[in-house]
CSV table of C-alpha atoms in Angstrom, one decimal:
chain,number,residue,atom,x,y,z
A,823,MET,CA,44.7,83.4,228.5
A,824,LEU,CA,47.8,83.5,230.6
A,825,LYS,CA,50.0,80.3,229.6
A,826,GLN,CA,53.4,80.1,232.2
A,827,HIS,CA,56.4,78.2,231.3
A,828,LEU,CA,59.5,77.2,232.0
A,829,GLN,CA,62.0,77.8,229.0
A,830,PHE,CA,65.8,76.8,229.3
A,831,LYS,CA,68.3,78.7,227.4
A,832,LEU,CA,72.0,77.6,227.4
A,833,SER,CA,74.8,80.0,226.6
A,834,GLN,CA,78.1,80.7,226.5
A,835,LYS,CA,79.6,84.5,227.3
A,836,LEU,CA,83.1,85.6,227.8
A,837,SER,CA,84.2,87.7,230.4
A,838,PRO,CA,86.0,90.7,229.5
A,839,GLN,CA,88.5,90.0,230.8
A,840,GLN,CA,88.9,87.3,228.1
A,841,ILE,CA,87.6,88.9,225.2
A,842,GLN,CA,90.6,91.3,225.7
A,843,LEU,CA,92.6,88.5,225.7
A,844,MET,CA,91.6,87.8,222.9
A,845,LYS,CA,92.6,91.1,221.3
A,846,LEU,CA,95.6,91.2,223.1
A,847,ILE,CA,96.4,87.8,220.8
A,848,GLN,CA,95.8,89.0,217.9
A,849,LEU,CA,98.0,92.1,218.0
A,850,PRO,CA,100.3,91.6,216.0
A,851,THR,CA,104.1,93.2,217.0
A,852,GLN,CA,104.2,96.5,216.4
A,853,ALA,CA,100.6,97.0,217.2
A,854,PHE,CA,100.9,95.1,220.8
A,855,GLU,CA,103.5,97.6,221.6
A,856,GLN,CA,101.4,100.3,221.0
A,857,ARG,CA,98.6,98.7,222.9
A,858,LEU,CA,101.7,98.0,225.7
A,859,LYS,CA,102.5,101.7,226.2
A,860,GLN,CA,98.8,102.5,225.8
A,861,GLU,CA,98.9,100.4,229.3
A,862,LEU,CA,101.7,101.7,231.0
A,863,GLU,CA,100.4,105.0,229.9
A,864,GLU,CA,97.3,104.5,231.8
A,865,ASN,CA,97.8,102.5,235.0
A,866,PRO,CA,100.8,104.0,237.1
A,867,ALA,CA,100.7,100.4,239.0
A,868,LEU,CA,102.3,98.7,235.9
A,869,GLU,CA,105.4,99.5,235.1
A,870,ALA,CA,108.5,97.8,232.7
A,871,GLY,CA,111.3,96.8,233.4
A,872,ARG,CA,113.3,94.1,235.7
A,873,VAL,CA,111.9,94.1,239.8
A,874,GLU,CA,114.2,95.7,241.9
A,875,SER,CA,115.0,92.5,244.1
A,876,GLU,CA,114.1,88.5,243.6
A,877,ASN,CA,111.4,88.8,246.3
A,878,SER,CA,109.6,92.0,245.5
A,879,ASP,CA,106.7,89.9,244.0
A,880,GLU,CA,106.3,88.2,247.6
A,881,GLU,CA,106.6,91.2,249.3
A,882,PHE,CA,103.9,92.6,247.1
A,883,GLN,CA,102.0,89.7,247.9
A,884,ASP,CA,102.1,90.0,251.5
A,885,SER,CA,101.1,93.7,251.9
A,886,TYR,CA,98.1,93.0,248.8
A,887,GLU,CA,96.5,89.9,250.4
A,888,THR,CA,97.1,90.5,254.1
A,889,GLY,CA,94.7,93.1,255.5
A,890,SER,CA,93.9,94.5,258.7
A,891,GLU,CA,91.5,92.2,260.8
A,892,ASN,CA,89.5,95.3,261.9
A,893,GLU,CA,89.0,97.5,258.6
A,894,VAL,CA,87.5,95.3,255.5
A,895,ILE,CA,87.3,97.2,252.0
A,896,ASP,CA,84.9,96.2,249.6
A,897,THR,CA,85.9,96.1,246.8
A,898,GLU,CA,83.3,93.8,244.8
A,899,ASP,CA,82.1,97.0,243.0
A,900,ILE,CA,85.7,98.2,241.8
A,901,ASN,CA,85.2,96.9,237.8
A,902,ILE,CA,88.7,96.3,236.3
A,903,ASP,CA,87.4,96.4,232.8
A,904,GLU,CA,87.5,100.6,233.0
A,905,TYR,CA,91.4,100.4,233.4
A,906,LEU,CA,91.7,98.1,230.5
A,907,SER,CA,91.2,99.6,226.6
A,908,ASP,CA,89.1,98.6,224.3
A,909,ASP,CA,90.0,98.5,220.2
A,910,GLU,CA,89.7,102.3,220.3
A,911,ILE,CA,92.6,104.7,218.7
A,912,PRO,CA,94.4,106.9,222.2
A,913,GLU,CA,95.1,110.0,221.4
A,914,TYR,CA,98.6,109.6,222.6
A,915,ARG,CA,99.0,107.8,219.2
A,916,THR,CA,97.9,110.2,217.2
A,917,ARG,CA,100.6,112.2,218.7
A,918,SER,CA,104.4,112.0,218.6
A,919,SER,CA,106.7,109.9,220.8
A,920,ASN,CA,107.1,110.6,224.0
A,921,TYR,CA,109.0,107.8,225.3
A,922,GLY,CA,112.4,109.2,225.6
A,923,GLU,CA,115.6,107.0,223.7
A,924,GLU,CA,112.9,106.3,221.0
A,925,ASN,CA,112.7,109.6,220.1
A,926,GLU,CA,116.0,109.8,218.9
A,927,LYS,CA,115.6,106.3,216.5
A,928,GLN,CA,112.1,108.1,214.8
A,929,ILE,CA,113.4,108.8,210.6
A,930,PRO,CA,112.5,112.3,210.3
A,931,TYR,CA,110.6,112.8,206.7
A,932,ALA,CA,110.8,115.5,204.9
A,933,SER,CA,108.3,117.5,204.2
A,934,GLY,CA,105.9,117.0,200.8
A,935,ILE,CA,103.2,119.0,199.0
A,936,SER,CA,100.3,117.0,197.8
A,937,PHE,CA,99.6,116.1,194.3
A,938,ASN,CA,96.9,118.5,193.4
A,939,GLN,CA,99.2,121.3,194.8
A,940,TYR,CA,102.1,120.0,192.5
A,941,LEU,CA,99.8,120.8,189.7
A,942,LEU,CA,98.5,124.1,190.7
A,943,SER,CA,101.7,125.3,190.9
A,944,GLN,CA,102.1,124.5,187.5
A,945,LEU,CA,98.9,126.5,186.1
A,946,ASN,CA,100.9,129.2,187.5
A,947,THR,CA,102.8,130.0,184.7
A,948,GLU,CA,99.1,129.7,182.7
A,949,TYR,CA,97.9,132.5,181.6
A,950,LEU,CA,94.0,131.9,182.8
A,951,ASP,CA,91.1,135.0,183.6
A,952,ASP,CA,89.4,134.5,187.0
A,953,GLU,CA,86.7,132.3,185.8
A,954,GLN,CA,89.4,130.0,184.1
A,955,TRP,CA,91.7,129.9,187.2
A,956,GLN,CA,88.5,129.0,189.0
A,957,ILE,CA,87.3,126.3,186.8
A,958,ALA,CA,90.7,125.1,186.2
A,959,GLU,CA,91.4,125.1,190.6
A,960,PHE,CA,87.9,122.8,190.4
A,961,LEU,CA,89.6,120.4,187.9
A,962,VAL,CA,92.6,120.2,189.3
A,963,GLY,CA,91.3,119.3,192.6
A,964,SER,CA,88.7,116.2,191.1
A,965,VAL,CA,92.0,114.9,189.9
A,966,ASP,CA,92.1,111.7,191.9
A,967,GLU,CA,95.4,109.8,193.1
A,968,SER,CA,95.6,107.7,190.0
A,969,GLY,CA,95.6,110.6,188.4
A,970,TYR,CA,92.3,111.1,186.3
A,971,ILE,CA,89.5,113.3,186.3
A,972,ARG,CA,86.7,110.4,186.4
A,973,ARG,CA,83.6,112.4,187.1
A,974,PRO,CA,81.8,113.6,184.0
A,975,VAL,CA,81.3,117.0,182.5
A,976,PRO,CA,77.6,117.6,183.4
A,977,ASP,CA,78.4,115.9,186.9
A,978,ILE,CA,81.2,119.2,186.5
A,979,LEU,CA,79.5,121.6,185.2
A,980,ASP,CA,76.3,121.5,188.0
A,981,ASP,CA,78.9,121.3,190.6
A,982,LEU,CA,80.5,124.2,189.5
A,983,ALA,CA,77.0,126.1,189.5
A,984,PHE,CA,75.8,124.9,192.6
A,985,THR,CA,78.9,124.7,194.7
A,986,GLN,CA,81.2,127.5,193.5
A,987,ASN,CA,78.8,129.5,192.1
A,988,ILE,CA,80.2,129.8,188.8
A,989,PHE,CA,78.4,129.6,185.6
A,990,THR,CA,79.8,128.2,182.3
A,991,ASP,CA,79.4,125.5,179.5
A,992,GLU,CA,81.0,122.5,178.5
A,993,GLN,CA,83.0,123.7,176.1
A,994,THR,CA,84.6,126.3,178.1
A,995,ILE,CA,85.1,123.3,180.8
A,996,LEU,CA,86.6,121.6,177.9
A,997,GLU,CA,89.1,124.0,176.9
A,998,VAL,CA,90.0,124.4,180.3
A,999,LEU,CA,90.8,120.8,180.9
A,1000,LYS,CA,92.9,121.0,177.5
A,1001,LYS,CA,95.1,123.1,179.7
A,1002,VAL,CA,95.3,121.5,182.8
A,1003,GLN,CA,95.8,117.9,180.5
A,1004,GLN,CA,99.2,119.8,179.4
A,1005,LEU,CA,100.9,119.2,182.8
A,1006,ASP,CA,103.2,117.1,184.4
A,1007,PRO,CA,103.4,113.9,184.0
A,1008,PRO,CA,102.0,113.7,181.3
A,1009,GLY,CA,98.4,112.0,181.0
A,1010,VAL,CA,97.0,113.7,184.0
A,1011,GLY,CA,93.8,114.8,183.7
A,1012,ALA,CA,92.5,112.2,181.5
A,1013,ARG,CA,89.2,110.7,181.7
A,1014,SER,CA,89.2,107.7,180.5
A,1015,LEU,CA,92.5,104.6,179.7
A,1016,SER,CA,92.6,105.4,176.2
A,1017,GLU,CA,92.6,109.1,177.0
A,1018,CYS,CA,95.4,109.0,179.2
A,1019,LEU,CA,97.8,106.9,177.0
A,1020,LEU,CA,96.8,109.3,174.2
A,1021,LEU,CA,97.7,112.0,176.3
A,1022,GLN,CA,101.2,110.8,176.5
A,1023,LEU,CA,101.9,109.6,172.5
A,1024,ASP,CA,100.8,113.5,171.7
A,1025,ARG,CA,104.2,114.7,173.8
A,1026,LYS,CA,106.5,111.4,172.0
A,1027,GLU,CA,107.9,112.3,168.4
A,1028,ALA,CA,105.4,111.3,165.8
A,1029,THR,CA,107.4,108.1,164.7
A,1030,PRO,CA,105.7,105.6,162.7
A,1031,ALA,CA,105.3,103.4,165.3
A,1032,VAL,CA,104.2,106.0,167.4
A,1033,GLN,CA,101.0,107.0,164.7
A,1034,THR,CA,100.6,103.0,164.1
A,1035,ALA,CA,99.8,103.1,168.0
A,1036,ARG,CA,98.0,106.3,168.2
A,1037,ALA,CA,95.7,105.0,165.6
A,1038,ILE,CA,95.2,101.9,167.2
A,1039,LEU,CA,93.9,103.5,170.3
A,1040,GLU,CA,91.8,105.9,168.6
A,1041,LYS,CA,89.8,103.4,166.0
A,1042,SER,CA,90.2,99.9,167.9
A,1043,PHE,CA,90.5,100.7,171.7
A,1044,ASP,CA,88.5,97.8,172.2
A,1045,HIS,CA,90.6,95.1,169.8
A,1046,PHE,CA,93.5,96.3,171.4
A,1047,THR,CA,92.1,95.8,175.3
A,1048,LYS,CA,91.3,92.1,174.2
A,1049,LYS,CA,94.6,91.2,172.3
A,1050,HIS,CA,92.4,90.4,169.1
A,1051,TYR,CA,95.9,90.9,167.0
A,1052,LYS,CA,95.0,89.6,163.5
A,1053,LYS,CA,91.8,92.0,164.1
A,1054,LEU,CA,94.0,94.6,164.5
A,1055,MET,CA,96.6,93.4,161.4
A,1056,GLN,CA,94.0,93.5,159.1
A,1057,ARG,CA,91.6,96.7,160.6
A,1058,HIS,CA,94.8,98.7,160.3
A,1059,ASP,CA,95.8,96.3,157.4
A,1060,ILE,CA,100.0,96.2,158.6
A,1061,SER,CA,102.2,93.7,159.4
A,1062,GLU,CA,102.8,91.5,162.4
A,1063,GLU,CA,106.1,93.6,162.9
A,1064,THR,CA,104.8,96.9,162.8
A,1065,LEU,CA,102.0,96.4,165.1
A,1066,LYS,CA,104.8,94.6,167.6
A,1067,GLU,CA,106.1,97.7,167.3
A,1068,ALA,CA,102.6,100.0,168.3
A,1069,ILE,CA,102.5,97.6,171.4
A,1070,GLN,CA,105.9,98.6,172.4
A,1071,GLU,CA,105.3,102.1,172.3
A,1072,ILE,CA,102.1,102.0,174.2
A,1073,GLU,CA,103.8,99.7,176.9
A,1074,LYS,CA,105.7,101.9,177.7
A,1075,LEU,CA,103.6,104.4,178.8
A,1076,ASN,CA,101.7,105.0,182.3
A,1077,PRO,CA,98.4,104.0,182.7
A,1078,LYS,CA,98.1,105.8,186.3
A,1079,PRO,CA,100.5,109.0,185.8
A,1080,GLY,CA,99.4,110.0,189.1
A,1081,GLY,CA,101.4,107.0,190.9
A,1082,SER,CA,104.8,108.5,189.8
A,1083,TYR,CA,104.4,111.8,191.5
A,1084,SER,CA,106.6,110.9,194.4
A,1085,GLY,CA,106.3,114.7,196.3
A,1086,GLY,CA,104.1,113.8,198.7
A,1087,THR,CA,105.3,112.4,202.0
A,1088,LYS,CA,104.7,108.6,202.8
A,1089,ILE,CA,106.0,106.8,205.0
A,1090,ILE,CA,106.2,102.8,203.8
A,1091,GLU,CA,105.7,100.5,207.4
A,1092,HIS,CA,108.0,97.7,207.4
A,1093,VAL,CA,106.7,94.3,208.1
A,1094,VAL,CA,107.9,93.3,212.0
A,1095,PRO,CA,108.0,89.5,212.1
A,1096,ASP,CA,106.3,87.6,215.2
A,1097,PHE,CA,108.1,84.5,215.5
A,1098,ALA,CA,112.3,83.7,213.8
A,1099,ILE,CA,112.7,79.8,212.4
A,1100,ARG,CA,116.3,79.0,211.7
A,1101,ILE,CA,117.9,75.6,211.2
A,1102,VAL,CA,120.6,74.7,213.4
A,1103,ASP,CA,122.6,71.0,212.4
A,1104,GLY,CA,119.7,70.5,210.6
A,1105,GLU,CA,117.4,70.7,212.7
A,1106,LEU,CA,114.5,73.4,212.9
A,1107,GLU,CA,114.9,76.1,216.1
A,1108,MET,CA,112.0,78.7,216.8
A,1109,SER,CA,112.1,82.2,218.2
A,1110,LEU,CA,109.2,84.4,219.7
A,1111,ASN,CA,110.6,87.8,218.8
A,1112,GLY,CA,111.6,89.2,222.0
A,1113,ARG,CA,109.5,92.8,221.4
A,1114,ASN,CA,106.6,90.7,221.9
A,1115,ALA,CA,108.4,89.6,225.7
A,1116,PRO,CA,108.6,92.7,227.5
A,1117,GLU,CA,109.8,92.9,231.5
A,1118,LEU,CA,106.6,93.9,233.1
A,1119,HIS,CA,105.7,94.2,236.8
A,1120,VAL,CA,103.7,95.9,239.5
A,1121,SER,CA,104.7,99.2,241.0
A,1122,ARG,CA,106.6,99.3,244.4
A,1123,GLY,CA,105.5,102.0,245.1
A,1124,TYR,CA,101.6,101.3,244.9
A,1125,SER,CA,101.9,98.3,247.1
A,1126,ASP,CA,103.8,100.1,249.7
A,1127,MET,CA,101.0,102.9,249.8
A,1128,LEU,CA,98.1,100.0,250.7
A,1129,ALA,CA,100.9,98.4,253.1
A,1130,GLY,CA,100.9,102.1,254.4
A,1131,TYR,CA,97.0,102.5,254.7
A,1132,LYS,CA,96.6,99.1,255.8
A,1133,SER,CA,99.1,99.8,259.3
A,1134,ALA,CA,97.8,103.3,259.5
A,1135,LYS,CA,95.6,103.7,263.0
A,1136,GLU,CA,92.3,105.9,261.6
A,1137,LYS,CA,91.3,105.7,258.4
A,1138,SER,CA,89.5,108.5,256.3
A,1139,ARG,CA,86.9,108.2,254.2
A,1140,SER,CA,89.2,110.0,251.3
A,1141,GLN,CA,91.6,107.4,252.6
A,1142,LYS,CA,89.3,104.5,252.1
A,1143,ASP,CA,88.3,105.9,248.2
A,1144,ALA,CA,92.7,106.5,247.5
A,1145,VAL,CA,92.8,102.5,248.7
A,1146,MET,CA,90.1,101.8,246.8
A,1147,PHE,CA,91.9,103.3,243.5
A,1148,ILE,CA,95.0,102.0,244.9
A,1149,LYS,CA,93.4,98.6,244.2
A,1150,GLN,CA,91.6,99.3,241.0
A,1151,LYS,CA,95.1,100.5,239.3
A,1152,LEU,CA,96.9,96.7,241.0
A,1153,ASP,CA,94.6,94.3,239.5
A,1154,ALA,CA,94.1,95.0,236.6
A,1155,ALA,CA,97.9,95.5,236.3
A,1156,LYS,CA,98.4,91.8,237.6
A,1157,TRP,CA,96.0,90.8,235.1
A,1158,PHE,CA,98.0,92.7,232.5
A,1159,ILE,CA,100.7,90.8,233.3
A,1160,ASP,CA,99.3,87.4,233.2
A,1161,ALA,CA,97.8,88.2,230.0
A,1162,ILE,CA,101.3,88.9,228.8
A,1163,LYS,CA,101.9,86.0,229.7
A,1164,GLN,CA,98.8,84.1,228.5
A,1165,ARG,CA,99.8,85.3,225.1
A,1166,GLN,CA,103.1,84.7,224.8
A,1167,GLN,CA,102.6,80.7,226.0
A,1168,THR,CA,99.9,80.8,223.2
A,1169,LEU,CA,101.4,82.3,220.5
A,1170,TYR,CA,104.6,79.9,221.2
A,1171,THR,CA,102.5,76.9,221.1
A,1172,THR,CA,100.7,77.8,218.1
A,1173,MET,CA,103.5,78.5,215.8
A,1174,SER,CA,105.3,75.4,217.4
A,1175,ALA,CA,102.7,72.9,216.1
A,1176,ILE,CA,102.5,74.4,213.0
A,1177,MET,CA,106.4,74.2,212.5
A,1178,ASN,CA,106.6,71.1,213.2
A,1179,TYR,CA,103.5,70.1,211.1
A,1180,GLN,CA,105.1,71.4,207.7
A,1181,GLU,CA,108.3,70.4,208.8
A,1182,GLU,CA,109.2,69.2,205.3
A,1183,TYR,CA,108.7,72.4,203.9
A,1184,PHE,CA,111.1,74.9,206.6
A,1185,LEU,CA,114.2,72.5,206.0
A,1186,THR,CA,113.8,72.9,202.2
A,1187,GLY,CA,111.6,76.0,201.3
A,1188,ASP,CA,109.8,74.0,198.5
A,1189,GLU,CA,106.1,75.2,199.1
A,1190,ARG,CA,105.5,71.6,196.8
A,1191,ASN,CA,106.3,69.8,200.3
A,1192,LEU,CA,103.3,72.3,202.5
A,1193,LYS,CA,101.3,69.5,203.8
A,1194,PRO,CA,97.3,70.0,203.2
A,1195,MET,CA,96.8,71.9,207.1
A,1196,ILE,CA,93.6,73.1,208.4
A,1197,LEU,CA,92.8,75.5,211.4
A,1198,LYS,CA,91.5,72.3,213.1
A,1199,ASP,CA,94.6,69.9,212.7
A,1200,ILE,CA,96.9,73.0,214.9
A,1201,ALA,CA,93.6,73.5,217.3
A,1202,ASP,CA,93.4,70.0,217.8
A,1203,GLU,CA,97.5,69.9,218.4
A,1204,ILE,CA,97.4,72.0,221.0
A,1205,GLY,CA,93.8,71.5,222.7
A,1206,MET,CA,93.3,75.3,221.6
A,1207,ASP,CA,90.1,76.7,220.2
A,1208,VAL,CA,89.3,77.0,216.4
A,1209,SER,CA,89.5,80.6,216.4
A,1210,THR,CA,92.8,80.9,218.6
A,1211,VAL,CA,94.6,79.6,216.0
A,1212,SER,CA,92.9,82.0,213.3
A,1213,ARG,CA,93.8,84.8,215.7
A,1214,VAL,CA,97.7,84.4,215.3
A,1215,ALA,CA,97.4,82.4,212.0
A,1216,ASN,CA,95.7,85.6,209.7
A,1217,SER,CA,97.7,88.5,212.1
A,1218,LYS,CA,101.3,87.2,212.5
A,1219,TYR,CA,104.5,86.6,210.1
A,1220,VAL,CA,107.2,84.2,210.2
A,1221,ASP,CA,111.1,85.1,209.3
A,1222,THR,CA,112.1,82.5,208.3
A,1223,PRO,CA,115.1,81.3,205.8
A,1224,TYR,CA,113.2,81.5,202.8
A,1225,GLY,CA,111.9,84.9,203.5
A,1226,THR,CA,109.1,86.5,205.8
A,1227,LYS,CA,105.9,84.4,205.9
A,1228,LEU,CA,103.0,85.7,206.4
A,1229,ILE,CA,101.5,82.2,209.1
A,1230,LYS,CA,98.2,81.8,207.4
A,1231,GLU,CA,100.1,81.1,204.0
A,1232,PHE,CA,101.0,77.7,205.4
A,1233,PHE,CA,97.6,77.1,205.7
A,1234,SER,CA,95.7,74.7,202.7
A,1235,GLU,CA,92.8,72.6,201.8
A,1236,SER,CA,93.9,69.1,200.6
A,1237,VAL,CA,92.9,67.4,196.9
A,1238,LYS,CA,93.0,63.6,196.6
A,1239,ASN,CA,95.7,62.7,193.8
A,1240,VAL,CA,95.6,59.8,191.3
A,1241,GLU,CA,97.4,57.6,193.6
A,1242,GLY,CA,94.5,58.6,196.8
A,1243,GLU,CA,96.7,60.7,198.5
A,1244,ASP,CA,95.7,64.1,199.9
A,1245,VAL,CA,98.3,67.0,198.2
A,1246,SER,CA,97.9,70.5,199.4
A,1247,THR,CA,95.8,73.0,197.3
A,1248,ARG,CA,99.5,75.3,197.7
A,1249,GLU,CA,101.4,72.3,196.1
A,1250,ILE,CA,98.9,72.7,192.9
A,1251,LYS,CA,98.7,76.1,192.7
A,1252,LYS,CA,102.8,75.8,192.7
A,1253,ILE,CA,102.9,73.9,189.5
A,1254,LEU,CA,100.1,75.6,187.4
A,1255,GLU,CA,102.1,79.0,188.2
A,1256,THR,CA,105.3,76.9,187.0
A,1257,VAL,CA,103.3,75.8,183.6
A,1258,VAL,CA,102.0,79.5,183.0
A,1259,SER,CA,105.8,80.8,183.5
A,1260,GLU,CA,107.2,78.2,180.7
A,1261,GLU,CA,103.9,78.1,178.2
A,1262,ASN,CA,104.8,79.6,174.5
A,1263,LYS,CA,102.7,83.4,175.1
A,1264,ARG,CA,102.3,83.1,171.6
A,1265,LYS,CA,99.8,80.1,172.1
A,1266,PRO,CA,98.7,80.7,175.7
A,1267,LEU,CA,97.0,77.7,178.1
A,1268,THR,CA,93.5,77.8,178.5
A,1269,ASP,CA,92.1,76.5,181.3
A,1270,ASP,CA,90.6,73.0,179.6
A,1271,LYS,CA,94.5,72.5,178.5
A,1272,LEU,CA,95.9,73.2,181.7
A,1273,ALA,CA,93.6,71.0,183.3
A,1274,GLY,CA,95.0,68.5,181.5
A,1275,ILE,CA,98.7,69.6,182.1
A,1276,LEU,CA,97.9,68.6,185.5
A,1277,LYS,CA,95.7,65.3,185.4
A,1278,ASP,CA,98.8,64.1,183.3
A,1279,GLN,CA,100.4,65.3,186.8
A,1280,GLY,CA,99.1,63.3,189.0
A,1281,TYR,CA,96.5,65.9,189.9
A,1282,PRO,CA,92.8,65.4,188.8
A,1283,ILE,CA,91.3,68.6,188.9
A,1284,ALA,CA,87.9,70.0,187.3
A,1285,ARG,CA,88.8,73.1,184.5
A,1286,ARG,CA,86.5,75.1,186.5
A,1287,THR,CA,88.7,74.4,189.6
A,1288,VAL,CA,91.9,75.8,187.2
A,1289,ALA,CA,90.2,78.6,186.8
A,1290,LYS,CA,89.2,79.4,190.7
A,1291,TYR,CA,92.9,78.4,191.3
A,1292,ARG,CA,94.3,80.9,188.6
A,1293,GLU,CA,92.4,83.7,189.6
A,1294,GLN,CA,93.6,83.4,193.0
A,1295,LEU,CA,97.2,83.4,191.8
A,1296,GLY,CA,96.2,86.7,189.7
A,1297,ILE,CA,96.3,85.2,186.5
A,1298,PRO,CA,94.7,86.5,183.2
A,1299,VAL,CA,93.1,84.5,181.2
A,1300,ALA,CA,94.8,82.7,178.1
A,1301,ARG,CA,93.6,85.5,175.5
A,1302,LEU,CA,95.1,88.5,177.6
A,1303,ARG,CA,98.1,86.5,178.1
A,1304,LYS,CA,98.9,86.3,174.6
A,1305,GLU,CA,102.1,88.2,173.3
A,1306,ILE,CA,103.5,88.8,169.4
């Protein structure tokens, strides 16, 4: 039996233009510049720079909005979104910049060889037969960026047979591996941290401290990593001073030998602040990075072509197709200009609210003066959606008198102190960090003791909360902070 019924469903959908605007808001300065270049390249109706005359915009509006009474062009089917880019990386971003003077500002980088190529070049000085060379080449290709070969020898044996058609045995592989482990930097080709450190000790002069360090790594590596110093002294029958000297030798070693190689080409990305905050006569002043406020206008040539078509007496089908294309580009250009202005306003309004909310911090630079602040606080203040504030906070940086900061760092939850006041979790973390830095490293403070100290200072926080904050700060447990 069939039944009919009505079902009402309320849903909210964002238009393609709104989605594109949200994407523009989320972009930091450098990515925004790339997006702007992309739009200028794809839409010839959009131009950068000042307009030629003060009434250019008015003239454009007249030519764009005033049409022939006898000729009406239906543009409802025009999909402007086709001219608005999505998140895909355009091809031109993978090529060299072709924007005039900017080429002259690019820093030339010397080409270098890769880490693996550097290792292979050293193998040329070793005497290896054909099979050994192929195995060595395969082993070098298995070295990761940190300098380790993390695959078990049996797996390497199988790979050599299946992928390289080389049938050998584990003993031969281990013999070739020893030759690879003699390459520079010291410790390369190790299969574990302990082996990496031992390989480096092999190249040091065999002093008593080095010999003790070797014994510790070979026989008591687990006790060493867990800093069980008393057990180490008992097991190796050594004094505290001898143990200290051995540990100092180990601490000089490099746990990631591959990271020391600088022959490859590495481009360091520099953070470009989206805002700047300065203190002028005791007052805060905020500015938006000028690179976020480009001068854009609609092409006069395109608007002139549209005006020329409308004034023409005879209109062919090809002319109609051309003017529809022109209108598409003009509409897209106008929307993009409006979206850029809206982006600027959103960024400025959001950052101004954050600055005013955290005024005490920006005037002093003391993180203990950061007030508890969540996204909703700012969203309510400026009358925008929480997601919009999130897009600004998660991807933008601000240049302050105390350094360049990621905006989301100013947001934090609140915790009640003993007086019932709301304090920022950032304030508590700062105090926790200070207490740990000043502790006696021979007897580091446990999480229980840290919780007790915070409680004495007026912050009643549970031990598990202290542990969470400690982990967020990247501070290891007390046992691993111990020194002798």
